[in-house]
XYZ file of C-alpha atoms in Angstrom:
735
model
C 22.942 -127.845 -73.121
C 22.649 -127.694 -76.876
C 19.687 -125.520 -76.015
C 21.786 -122.395 -75.659
C 23.288 -122.901 -79.081
C 19.774 -123.103 -80.512
C 18.918 -119.745 -79.014
C 20.837 -118.059 -81.798
C 18.006 -119.063 -84.081
C 15.206 -118.942 -81.540
C 15.869 -115.439 -80.275
C 15.457 -112.338 -82.359
C 18.735 -110.911 -83.563
C 19.491 -107.906 -81.401
C 20.854 -104.860 -83.191
C 21.620 -101.525 -81.642
C 19.022 -99.214 -83.160
C 17.385 -96.065 -81.906
C 13.921 -96.792 -80.483
C 11.043 -94.818 -81.896
C 10.822 -92.329 -79.055
C 12.080 -88.896 -78.217
C 15.794 -89.058 -77.531
C 17.180 -87.509 -74.355
C 20.576 -86.434 -73.106
C 22.284 -88.418 -70.381
C 22.708 -86.625 -67.072
C 24.381 -87.646 -63.843
C 21.002 -87.418 -62.112
C 19.545 -89.970 -64.518
C 22.595 -92.248 -64.480
C 22.387 -92.607 -60.700
C 18.605 -92.346 -60.488
C 15.756 -94.843 -60.657
C 15.155 -97.170 -62.364
C 18.696 -98.339 -63.212
C 19.643 -97.561 -66.818
C 20.868 -101.125 -67.280
C 17.311 -102.321 -66.679
C 16.085 -104.784 -64.052
C 19.125 -106.524 -62.645
C 18.198 -109.636 -60.646
C 20.868 -110.844 -58.240
C 21.650 -114.253 -56.783
C 19.653 -116.232 -59.316
C 19.073 -119.814 -58.180
C 17.070 -122.842 -59.215
C 15.191 -124.771 -56.557
C 16.521 -128.299 -55.977
C 13.615 -129.763 -57.975
C 14.214 -127.295 -60.825
C 10.681 -125.912 -60.820
C 11.301 -122.532 -59.221
C 13.713 -119.825 -60.204
C 14.402 -117.323 -57.456
C 16.256 -114.037 -57.488
C 16.721 -110.811 -55.608
C 15.212 -107.856 -57.463
C 15.659 -104.218 -56.756
C 12.682 -101.904 -56.594
C 12.019 -99.537 -59.520
C 11.772 -96.614 -57.111
C 14.651 -97.659 -54.815
C 17.355 -99.466 -56.717
C 19.439 -100.153 -53.592
C 16.634 -102.183 -51.930
C 16.105 -105.842 -52.901
C 13.151 -108.203 -52.420
C 12.922 -111.972 -52.995
C 11.004 -113.093 -56.098
C 10.125 -116.537 -57.454
C 9.226 -117.594 -60.994
C 7.393 -120.842 -61.760
C 9.410 -122.270 -64.659
C 6.381 -124.267 -65.867
C 3.861 -121.442 -66.057
C 5.966 -118.307 -66.074
C 3.997 -116.899 -63.144
C 5.993 -114.625 -60.869
C 5.437 -113.663 -57.259
C 7.218 -111.695 -54.596
C 8.019 -114.200 -51.855
C 9.370 -111.738 -49.312
C 8.762 -107.998 -49.295
C 11.757 -106.549 -47.469
C 9.788 -103.498 -46.361
C 6.895 -105.547 -45.018
C 8.944 -107.983 -42.967
C 12.072 -105.969 -42.299
C 12.449 -104.337 -38.904
C 14.898 -101.658 -39.979
C 17.227 -102.743 -37.155
C 20.773 -101.449 -37.367
C 23.182 -104.049 -38.673
C 25.899 -105.357 -36.405
C 29.487 -104.404 -37.167
C 30.201 -108.020 -38.174
C 27.376 -108.034 -40.714
C 28.305 -104.620 -42.049
C 31.867 -105.811 -42.590
C 30.641 -108.970 -44.318
C 28.651 -106.814 -46.720
C 31.670 -104.616 -47.305
C 33.679 -107.733 -48.155
C 30.978 -108.785 -50.631
C 30.825 -105.247 -52.118
C 27.146 -104.889 -51.230
C 27.507 -102.411 -48.387
C 25.191 -99.933 -50.120
C 22.387 -102.482 -50.583
C 19.299 -102.740 -48.408
C 16.619 -105.309 -47.742
C 17.400 -108.912 -48.653
C 20.968 -109.607 -49.728
C 21.129 -113.430 -49.394
C 18.908 -116.529 -49.206
C 19.109 -120.339 -49.248
C 16.721 -122.991 -50.589
C 15.532 -125.917 -48.473
C 16.151 -129.398 -49.838
C 12.450 -130.116 -50.437
C 12.034 -126.992 -52.621
C 9.143 -125.801 -50.462
C 10.777 -123.042 -48.430
C 13.549 -120.467 -48.643
C 15.668 -119.240 -45.742
C 15.908 -115.440 -45.787
C 18.167 -113.309 -43.561
C 16.711 -109.837 -43.055
C 17.874 -107.038 -40.754
C 19.861 -109.420 -38.560
C 17.195 -112.128 -38.123
C 16.212 -115.273 -40.048
C 12.899 -115.992 -41.771
C 11.570 -119.040 -43.607
C 9.456 -118.143 -46.630
C 7.012 -120.616 -48.141
C 5.911 -120.664 -51.747
C 2.370 -120.043 -50.491
C 3.334 -116.555 -49.331
C 3.597 -117.462 -45.656
C 6.686 -116.203 -43.834
C 7.837 -117.779 -40.564
C 10.219 -115.909 -38.294
C 12.889 -118.216 -36.887
C 14.917 -115.831 -34.729
C 14.139 -112.661 -32.830
C 17.169 -111.522 -30.882
C 19.120 -108.287 -30.412
C 22.198 -110.025 -31.842
C 22.614 -110.604 -35.585
C 22.339 -114.102 -37.009
C 24.968 -114.503 -39.730
C 25.575 -116.998 -42.538
C 22.207 -118.758 -42.276
C 22.238 -122.087 -44.145
C 19.711 -124.857 -44.657
C 21.296 -128.297 -44.248
C 21.342 -130.492 -47.410
C 18.537 -132.801 -46.205
C 16.523 -129.929 -44.784
C 16.606 -130.931 -41.132
C 18.424 -127.917 -39.734
C 19.232 -124.269 -40.191
C 22.731 -123.346 -39.082
C 23.824 -119.795 -38.270
C 26.344 -117.747 -36.329
C 25.363 -115.680 -33.285
C 27.780 -113.994 -30.898
C 30.722 -115.825 -32.483
C 29.225 -119.298 -31.941
C 27.560 -121.755 -34.296
C 23.893 -122.547 -33.615
C 21.563 -125.164 -35.055
C 17.817 -124.651 -35.426
C 15.816 -127.880 -35.706
C 13.116 -127.134 -38.275
C 10.885 -129.992 -37.106
C 10.840 -129.085 -33.402
C 11.427 -125.350 -33.717
C 14.194 -125.514 -31.131
C 17.638 -123.999 -31.385
C 20.828 -124.990 -29.595
C 24.414 -123.846 -29.552
C 26.779 -126.315 -31.192
C 29.783 -124.362 -29.909
C 29.920 -122.392 -26.674
C 33.362 -120.916 -26.179
C 33.294 -118.342 -28.977
C 34.017 -114.814 -27.832
C 36.893 -112.386 -27.576
C 39.313 -113.295 -30.359
C 37.690 -116.690 -31.058
C 34.874 -117.238 -33.568
C 33.273 -120.464 -34.769
C 31.849 -121.143 -38.214
C 32.826 -117.903 -39.945
C 35.395 -116.954 -42.558
C 38.214 -114.759 -41.332
C 38.975 -111.355 -42.864
C 41.432 -112.443 -45.572
C 39.269 -115.432 -46.513
C 36.330 -113.120 -47.202
C 38.267 -110.252 -48.730
C 40.951 -112.012 -50.766
C 40.340 -115.764 -50.954
C 36.688 -115.555 -52.042
C 35.731 -117.948 -49.268
C 32.734 -116.438 -47.540
C 31.742 -119.388 -45.358
C 33.209 -121.069 -42.312
C 30.990 -124.164 -41.892
C 30.045 -126.943 -44.291
C 27.308 -129.588 -43.954
C 27.805 -133.212 -44.982
C 25.336 -134.379 -47.656
C 23.389 -136.506 -45.153
C 22.963 -133.831 -42.407
C 24.917 -136.076 -40.072
C 28.060 -133.978 -39.696
C 29.171 -130.412 -40.078
C 32.744 -129.177 -40.624
C 33.390 -125.990 -38.681
C 36.282 -123.538 -38.830
C 37.577 -122.168 -35.543
C 39.191 -118.767 -36.043
C 41.438 -117.247 -33.389
C 42.437 -113.682 -34.221
C 44.642 -113.439 -31.141
C 47.883 -113.459 -33.174
C 46.645 -110.671 -35.473
C 47.913 -107.180 -34.697
C 45.433 -104.579 -33.538
C 45.170 -101.443 -35.623
C 43.164 -98.423 -34.648
C 40.729 -97.581 -37.407
C 38.775 -94.371 -37.221
C 35.483 -94.610 -39.095
C 34.842 -90.931 -39.648
C 31.183 -90.252 -40.320
C 28.962 -87.230 -40.737
C 27.653 -87.577 -37.177
C 30.972 -88.225 -35.514
C 33.868 -90.644 -35.399
C 33.802 -94.231 -34.230
C 37.139 -95.710 -33.301
C 37.555 -99.450 -33.889
C 40.322 -101.587 -32.455
C 40.416 -103.857 -35.466
C 42.397 -107.038 -35.946
C 43.977 -106.418 -39.344
C 46.713 -108.685 -40.768
C 49.014 -106.282 -42.553
C 51.486 -107.806 -44.987
C 54.349 -109.465 -43.146
C 52.460 -109.786 -39.838
C 50.768 -112.829 -38.238
C 47.486 -114.121 -39.613
C 44.565 -115.504 -37.664
C 44.989 -119.095 -36.514
C 42.414 -121.244 -38.320
C 41.613 -124.823 -37.276
C 38.992 -127.190 -38.629
C 36.703 -129.436 -36.578
C 34.024 -131.969 -37.494
C 30.901 -131.985 -35.297
C 28.169 -134.582 -35.004
C 25.007 -132.572 -35.672
C 22.921 -134.630 -33.211
C 25.251 -135.349 -30.290
C 27.434 -132.257 -30.634
C 30.609 -134.321 -30.228
C 33.583 -132.985 -32.160
C 37.078 -133.897 -33.327
C 39.897 -131.837 -34.752
C 41.033 -132.250 -38.357
C 44.739 -132.829 -38.925
C 45.818 -129.888 -41.107
C 49.528 -130.629 -40.693
C 52.338 -129.392 -38.478
C 52.638 -125.925 -40.024
C 50.132 -123.655 -38.319
C 50.902 -120.681 -40.603
C 48.749 -121.866 -43.506
C 45.532 -120.796 -45.210
C 42.367 -122.877 -45.094
C 41.508 -122.205 -48.721
C 38.460 -124.400 -49.408
C 36.416 -127.173 -47.751
C 34.145 -129.597 -49.614
C 32.561 -132.993 -48.996
C 32.859 -135.912 -51.368
C 29.632 -136.753 -53.119
C 28.958 -139.734 -50.826
C 29.810 -137.722 -47.702
C 32.439 -140.217 -46.589
C 35.318 -137.764 -46.721
C 36.193 -134.111 -46.545
C 38.284 -132.487 -49.267
C 40.316 -129.685 -47.753
C 42.509 -127.302 -49.737
C 45.508 -126.205 -47.661
C 47.612 -123.335 -48.977
C 51.084 -122.372 -47.776
C 51.697 -118.858 -46.439
C 53.766 -117.975 -49.518
C 50.933 -119.272 -51.754
C 53.279 -121.313 -53.967
C 51.819 -124.679 -52.898
C 48.245 -125.919 -52.576
C 47.640 -129.372 -51.096
C 44.423 -131.308 -51.531
C 43.768 -133.203 -48.322
C 41.391 -136.123 -48.035
C 40.075 -136.211 -44.457
C 38.336 -139.063 -42.660
C 35.509 -137.295 -40.769
C 35.320 -140.127 -38.248
C 38.929 -139.685 -37.087
C 40.135 -136.339 -38.416
C 43.137 -138.008 -40.064
C 44.217 -136.542 -43.386
C 46.354 -137.452 -46.378
C 47.616 -135.367 -49.306
C 46.167 -136.795 -52.511
C 47.736 -134.214 -54.826
C 49.420 -130.813 -54.804
C 49.635 -127.790 -57.069
C 52.854 -125.762 -57.104
C 53.924 -122.517 -58.750
C 57.055 -120.370 -58.961
C 54.925 -117.277 -58.362
C 51.492 -117.940 -56.848
C 48.492 -120.288 -56.970
C 45.157 -118.928 -58.222
C 42.360 -120.187 -55.974
C 39.050 -121.182 -57.592
C 35.740 -122.879 -56.769
C 36.150 -125.343 -59.635
C 36.578 -128.544 -57.647
C 33.729 -130.910 -58.580
C 33.655 -134.295 -56.801
C 32.102 -137.022 -58.981
C 30.124 -140.082 -58.033
C 32.957 -142.549 -58.677
C 35.319 -140.722 -56.331
C 37.204 -138.903 -59.078
C 37.497 -135.125 -59.180
C 37.178 -132.405 -61.789
C 39.676 -129.621 -61.225
C 41.170 -126.631 -63.006
C 44.898 -125.991 -62.960
C 47.387 -123.485 -64.412
C 50.048 -126.189 -64.646
C 50.499 -125.893 -68.451
C 50.512 -122.081 -68.391
C 46.765 -121.597 -68.864
C 43.824 -122.535 -66.671
C 42.438 -125.820 -67.985
C 40.088 -128.609 -66.945
C 41.518 -131.878 -65.613
C 40.119 -135.094 -64.179
C 41.914 -136.721 -61.268
C 41.201 -140.397 -60.734
C 43.104 -142.556 -58.233
C 46.286 -140.529 -58.600
C 46.133 -140.231 -62.396
C 45.534 -136.991 -64.317
C 43.681 -136.532 -67.608
C 43.784 -133.097 -69.221
C 40.391 -132.378 -70.798
C 40.984 -128.925 -72.348
C 44.108 -127.315 -73.766
C 45.190 -124.301 -75.765
C 46.049 -120.597 -75.324
C 42.873 -119.689 -73.466
C 41.447 -119.776 -69.944
C 38.794 -122.019 -68.375
C 37.378 -119.637 -65.806
C 34.592 -121.628 -64.191
C 33.047 -125.098 -64.080
C 29.378 -124.106 -64.204
C 27.933 -127.610 -63.964
C 28.480 -131.318 -64.495
C 26.074 -133.801 -66.094
C 27.599 -137.123 -65.093
C 24.905 -139.094 -66.902
C 25.868 -137.514 -70.230
C 29.548 -137.319 -69.376
C 29.740 -133.568 -69.877
C 31.052 -130.608 -67.942
C 29.919 -127.084 -68.800
C 32.638 -124.493 -68.466
C 32.980 -120.773 -69.017
C 36.035 -120.036 -71.122
C 37.433 -117.399 -73.493
C 38.468 -119.860 -76.193
C 37.015 -117.944 -79.160
C 37.962 -114.438 -78.077
C 39.628 -112.851 -75.079
C 36.802 -110.285 -75.041
C 34.003 -112.705 -74.090
C 33.246 -115.515 -71.664
C 31.298 -118.218 -73.482
C 29.801 -121.500 -72.265
C 31.264 -124.741 -73.626
C 30.409 -128.419 -73.234
C 33.450 -130.587 -72.513
C 33.532 -134.419 -72.396
C 34.781 -135.619 -69.018
C 35.415 -139.321 -69.658
C 38.210 -138.681 -72.149
C 39.606 -135.683 -74.039
C 37.228 -134.649 -76.790
C 35.783 -131.777 -78.759
C 35.064 -128.614 -76.788
C 31.745 -127.274 -78.139
C 30.527 -123.739 -77.651
C 26.863 -123.771 -76.571
C 26.272 -120.043 -76.076
C 25.796 -117.182 -78.528
C 28.764 -115.322 -79.939
C 28.749 -111.562 -79.516
C 27.871 -111.574 -75.807
C 29.601 -112.025 -72.499
C 27.942 -114.745 -70.392
C 27.421 -115.631 -66.748
C 25.763 -118.983 -66.037
C 24.143 -120.622 -63.005
C 23.202 -124.308 -63.347
C 21.365 -126.794 -61.181
C 23.284 -129.649 -59.576
C 22.466 -132.070 -62.378
C 23.336 -129.508 -65.090
C 19.957 -130.009 -66.773
C 18.859 -126.385 -66.463
C 20.759 -123.130 -66.736
C 20.110 -119.530 -65.860
C 22.003 -117.486 -68.418
C 22.781 -113.786 -68.083
C 24.355 -112.183 -71.108
C 25.237 -108.681 -72.234
C 27.406 -106.764 -74.662
C 28.575 -103.190 -75.017
C 25.386 -102.533 -76.992
C 22.904 -104.688 -75.067
C 22.078 -104.293 -71.371
C 21.996 -107.534 -69.357
C 19.410 -110.130 -70.369
C 18.556 -113.213 -68.337
C 16.772 -116.355 -69.493
C 16.168 -119.936 -68.452
C 17.361 -122.770 -70.668
C 17.067 -126.529 -70.348
C 18.678 -129.569 -71.928
C 15.974 -130.094 -74.579
C 16.538 -126.791 -76.308
C 12.853 -126.306 -77.103
C 11.837 -124.847 -73.793
C 13.315 -121.514 -72.756
C 11.784 -118.607 -70.926
C 12.893 -115.039 -70.508
C 13.459 -113.967 -66.943
C 14.404 -110.445 -67.957
C 14.356 -109.940 -71.730
C 15.319 -106.310 -71.244
C 15.161 -105.620 -74.976
C 16.915 -102.364 -75.728
C 13.804 -100.731 -77.167
C 11.982 -101.389 -73.886
C 14.853 -100.754 -71.500
C 15.349 -97.627 -69.369
C 18.345 -96.865 -71.592
C 16.170 -96.569 -74.730
C 15.701 -92.765 -74.547
C 19.488 -92.382 -74.689
C 20.236 -95.003 -77.342
C 20.548 -92.441 -80.124
C 23.667 -91.038 -78.493
C 25.255 -94.406 -77.807
C 28.794 -94.807 -79.130
C 29.977 -98.355 -79.767
C 33.534 -99.049 -78.636
C 36.422 -99.970 -80.848
C 38.424 -102.988 -79.737
C 41.992 -103.658 -80.776
C 45.490 -104.599 -79.665
C 48.836 -102.850 -79.373
C 52.231 -104.188 -78.429
C 53.339 -104.119 -74.806
C 56.388 -102.180 -73.775
C 58.550 -105.270 -74.374
C 57.384 -105.348 -77.993
C 56.334 -108.993 -77.870
C 52.994 -109.161 -76.099
C 49.635 -108.024 -77.472
C 47.541 -105.881 -75.143
C 43.792 -105.516 -75.631
C 42.205 -102.088 -75.528
C 38.717 -100.589 -75.596
C 38.199 -97.145 -77.082
C 35.241 -94.762 -77.213
C 35.517 -91.848 -79.670
C 32.768 -89.199 -79.502
C 30.628 -88.428 -82.510
C 29.946 -84.966 -83.884
C 32.994 -83.174 -82.479
C 35.551 -81.499 -84.723
C 39.278 -81.708 -84.120
C 41.330 -83.632 -81.583
C 39.457 -84.374 -78.371
C 40.492 -84.554 -74.709
C 41.172 -88.107 -73.517
C 40.430 -89.874 -70.244
C 42.632 -92.914 -69.674
C 40.321 -95.098 -67.570
C 42.598 -97.509 -65.734
C 42.464 -100.383 -63.297
C 45.383 -102.592 -64.266
C 45.548 -104.815 -61.188
C 45.751 -108.608 -60.865
C 42.823 -110.894 -60.232
C 39.999 -108.651 -61.490
C 39.070 -105.419 -63.180
C 39.671 -106.092 -66.872
C 38.347 -103.252 -69.013
C 38.608 -104.526 -72.597
C 35.619 -106.861 -72.575
C 32.440 -107.050 -74.628
C 29.968 -106.618 -71.796
C 27.636 -104.027 -70.332
C 29.849 -102.925 -67.459
C 28.512 -101.007 -64.465
C 30.321 -97.837 -65.552
C 29.139 -97.976 -69.177
C 26.394 -95.302 -68.851
C 28.846 -93.044 -67.043
C 31.443 -93.488 -69.774
C 28.766 -92.795 -72.395
C 27.901 -89.595 -70.537
C 31.514 -88.433 -70.693
C 31.735 -89.381 -74.375
C 28.629 -87.258 -75.025
C 30.534 -84.367 -73.441
C 33.335 -84.786 -75.967
C 35.720 -87.067 -74.071
C 37.615 -89.927 -75.673
C 37.624 -92.857 -73.211
C 40.529 -95.288 -73.515
C 41.288 -98.420 -71.473
C 43.971 -101.023 -71.925
C 44.519 -104.293 -70.072
C 48.198 -104.360 -69.164
C 50.322 -107.331 -68.207
C 49.418 -108.462 -64.723
C 45.679 -108.448 -65.407
C 43.923 -111.835 -65.415
C 42.440 -114.145 -68.066
C 45.386 -114.172 -70.482
C 47.402 -117.025 -69.009
C 49.838 -117.353 -66.129
C 52.863 -115.793 -67.828
C 50.824 -112.674 -68.627
C 49.792 -112.443 -64.959
C 53.200 -113.289 -63.539
C 54.857 -110.253 -65.131
C 54.058 -108.268 -61.962
C 55.415 -110.854 -59.520
C 57.347 -108.935 -56.859
C 57.289 -105.955 -59.239
C 53.985 -104.120 -58.842
C 53.973 -100.694 -60.412
C 56.486 -101.610 -63.128
C 55.267 -103.464 -66.227
C 51.685 -102.255 -65.676
C 52.896 -98.647 -65.832
C 55.097 -99.378 -68.854
C 52.181 -100.951 -70.725
C 49.828 -98.078 -69.913
C 52.467 -95.632 -71.169
C 52.787 -97.728 -74.344
C 49.049 -97.284 -74.788
C 49.458 -93.575 -74.179
C 52.172 -93.353 -76.840
C 49.867 -95.091 -79.337
C 47.012 -92.822 -78.357
C 49.037 -89.660 -78.990
C 49.527 -90.706 -82.607
C 45.778 -90.886 -83.295
C 44.208 -87.903 -85.045
C 41.160 -87.901 -82.737
C 43.259 -87.460 -79.560
C 44.653 -84.184 -78.237
C 48.078 -85.195 -76.898
C 48.185 -82.163 -74.597
C 44.814 -82.930 -72.984
C 45.086 -86.493 -71.663
C 43.943 -87.232 -68.118
C 44.017 -90.476 -66.123
C 41.366 -91.817 -63.731
C 41.346 -94.941 -61.569
C 39.904 -96.352 -58.345
C 41.514 -98.747 -55.849
C 44.325 -100.449 -57.805
C 43.428 -97.979 -60.536
C 43.961 -95.179 -58.023
C 47.399 -96.634 -57.295
C 48.078 -96.824 -61.036
C 47.053 -93.182 -61.461
C 49.678 -92.134 -58.929
C 52.367 -94.371 -60.424
C 51.684 -92.989 -63.904
C 51.882 -89.394 -62.714
C 55.145 -90.229 -60.959
C 56.651 -92.152 -63.880
C 55.819 -89.560 -66.532
C 55.644 -86.101 -64.950
C 54.217 -83.335 -67.138
C 52.785 -85.969 -69.502
C 49.214 -85.915 -68.219
C 46.993 -82.887 -68.048
C 45.555 -84.208 -64.759
C 44.982 -87.307 -62.664
C 42.087 -88.510 -60.488
C 43.075 -91.105 -57.898
C 40.267 -92.806 -55.951
C 40.942 -94.860 -52.787
C 44.549 -95.631 -53.801
C 47.003 -97.945 -52.139
C 50.095 -95.817 -51.546
C 52.013 -98.155 -49.251
C 51.625 -101.889 -49.801
C 52.811 -102.598 -46.249
C 49.422 -101.238 -45.133
C 47.506 -103.846 -47.151
C 46.592 -107.346 -46.042
C 48.667 -110.509 -46.060
C 46.943 -112.792 -48.543
C 46.560 -110.312 -51.380
C 49.832 -108.460 -51.025
C 52.126 -111.373 -50.237
C 50.634 -113.324 -53.153
C 52.175 -110.862 -55.574
C 54.949 -109.191 -53.552
C 56.293 -111.780 -51.137
C 56.642 -111.299 -47.394
C 58.026 -107.876 -46.402
C 59.216 -109.292 -43.090
C 61.803 -111.357 -44.989
C 62.278 -109.273 -48.149
C 61.122 -105.644 -47.995
C 62.763 -104.543 -51.263
C 59.793 -105.279 -53.594
C 57.575 -103.199 -51.305
C 59.971 -100.287 -51.172
C 60.202 -100.251 -54.965
C 56.454 -100.584 -55.555
C 55.024 -98.139 -53.039
C 53.628 -94.872 -54.372
C 55.086 -92.682 -51.611
C 58.815 -92.703 -52.368
C 58.395 -90.950 -55.731
C 55.353 -88.872 -54.801
C 57.352 -85.657 -55.042
C 57.807 -86.356 -58.768
C 54.127 -85.551 -59.338
C 53.898 -82.326 -61.355
C 50.439 -82.593 -62.855
C 47.154 -81.553 -61.203
C 45.888 -84.285 -58.883
C 42.473 -84.915 -57.343
C 42.684 -87.405 -54.462
C 39.450 -89.087 -53.257
C 38.833 -91.516 -50.391
C 36.032 -92.817 -48.172
C 36.827 -91.986 -44.560
C 35.579 -95.325 -43.201
C 37.392 -97.514 -45.724
C 38.638 -100.693 -44.014
C 39.879 -102.264 -47.235
C 42.277 -99.655 -48.576
C 42.450 -97.820 -45.265
C 42.292 -94.028 -45.199
C 45.883 -93.983 -43.895
C 47.012 -94.626 -47.470
C 45.709 -91.251 -48.578
C 46.725 -89.341 -45.473
C 50.303 -90.603 -45.905
C 50.299 -89.270 -49.450
C 48.753 -85.977 -48.363
C 51.487 -85.472 -45.776
C 54.222 -86.280 -48.286
C 52.893 -83.832 -50.880
C 52.258 -81.120 -48.301
C 55.770 -81.429 -46.885
C 57.139 -80.924 -50.403
C 54.781 -77.959 -51.037
C 53.168 -79.812 -53.948
C 49.583 -78.626 -54.469
C 46.748 -81.074 -54.971
C 42.996 -81.228 -54.529
C 41.125 -83.682 -52.354
C 37.585 -84.847 -51.633
C 36.828 -87.186 -48.747
C 33.521 -88.903 -47.937
C 32.555 -89.299 -44.248
C 31.024 -92.636 -43.392
C 31.831 -94.296 -46.707
C 34.000 -97.339 -47.220
C 35.936 -98.485 -50.249
C 32.977 -97.915 -52.536
C 31.647 -94.375 -52.494
C 28.141 -94.701 -53.894
C 24.496 -94.117 -53.098
C 21.681 -91.628 -53.596
C 23.066 -88.132 -53.933
C 26.630 -89.147 -53.111
C 27.318 -90.721 -56.524
C 26.170 -87.513 -58.194
C 28.351 -85.432 -55.897
C 31.361 -87.667 -56.562
C 31.100 -87.384 -60.327
C 30.240 -83.710 -60.338
C 33.436 -83.189 -58.367
C 35.468 -85.284 -60.805
C 33.893 -83.699 -63.872
C 34.416 -80.157 -62.585
C 38.076 -80.934 -61.865
C 38.644 -82.450 -65.321
C 36.833 -79.615 -67.085
C 38.877 -77.063 -65.188
C 42.262 -78.720 -65.670
C 41.907 -80.513 -68.995
C 39.086 -79.213 -71.172
C 39.853 -75.528 -70.643
């Protein structure tokens, strides 16, 4: 992987300069139009098992929400569209189960192909499309595997390529690729019982999207059995433009029973099964399931309901018997990851927060070796080259603003070497042997670029060079304002908080300010050196004279466990204090108009907007709250209880953190926005706030979006949303 380090010399140095073309002004129509301003943005980049082919999902220049499957020959650079979603798609309406899966994955607004899976022989790719499964060959031939009214979900090619597994009507099916025959491996799915799928909280909060796992030899398959019978039924009205659909949805609100999840091991040929021993406590989370490299054992991560203990179970697939080989514990909560990497000698690579920061460890026969250390985070184990004794990890060792790729010795502690270019934020996908890497990088001045690198360093190929001068953003580059990064002290006076600041050019006097906030745990950091999805929109507002300011308060991720733990059982406290500390700093700057500061946030940011307006009435000129949580008791178990505990046993943290009790303290103009079919932060959160404000005769404005979920986006609608927000801010703040 020294190859990525060599790219600093091999690639042209990218500077943010104005291309030699007529400069244009950003508009909302162009920001949300085609092609995307960030340039071509391939999704789900993968290398074929033999390393020759690089596949990705690419959106169409004239329809950025629709994706097709493309393949690039890494030897010749030749590209071809393997599956045209318009040619092979039927346009069939998605099932409710598939629509909810897409909502969980935040791709509900995408069309065409949204997932795929390589076969072991690198000759074919399994492609789900409009509820059915297709097998695409590299020769352009496409074979339809299923043709049923029901949707086939979670299609997977077995490791040796003998079978395709999928879910239909809540049962797990196997399709024999040699004979072309399918058969049901389970038969009693239905009602509240589903086989082979991930339950709601696993998809939404645990980042576990699958519910069945093949052994390396195709012999066995581990299958989750989910019974939602214990989960309370809530009535969810999905209010759309053409009417209202009422769903009786099983939704595990905080403090209420979860789905019962069991694990079975099936023989793929005979269909015989046995139950895995997950312990005597049924109220646990099935966090992760993996096979050892030799396929002789299952590695199951079992998490307690309070999320303070995670046990690693080693399971004998022939008997179902299990043993705990190690455990992680925490006074607050355990952060789940996908960083378990079984090695050929039976040892394991693993990341743990046990020393206060996420670091890489090797477990071998009960003994631990810490391989990285220091005041930084190891976010991801991207790949492992056992032959060279190296693991490749993404970490923020050099700066909290960027994820870089590092090579780490795994046989003993050693030097941690950065192998990616400074000045960019990186995402990396590697092959199983860690001999090739697909690298996607960006910065606040460079839209995403993707290239292929290999272990020799002399052979790299652009997948999407997306040079600024050639990108769709080029006509607007002359207006681009680079952000200022810095730190201020938190409200406690001891902790540094990172901020990102955009100050408009060419405007005289103090300017109106938009505090752009998220502030929640687990995701959503703002002060990073990357081309974020909202960057063109923020640049548009800056061109209109707005100062844009974001600060990452305590409770946000990637700064160590103590930084995160500040919100434990105290949501809406230190985050608000830190944002107000940023506001106090901002008011002292000569470019900011202290009387014209507004706040905007979505989801947790919407919650933060309300809490800020409540904590500091008459401080803000206005607030825009999108899809806010107002009552944490309405949110789901795994997320909420992780940070707030169980309200069934201790309701006080919830009562103190909810945004309803102090809603009548809001004095500043408020615009409340919500999708009327949101099943994540349900619409009830906003209606509860509306009722509270109305009962107190407190005026506010609102905009609701029929048929839209947690993300309100799409052709026309995105423009409407931001025209509404901009008009409100202009009227209340810029006047």
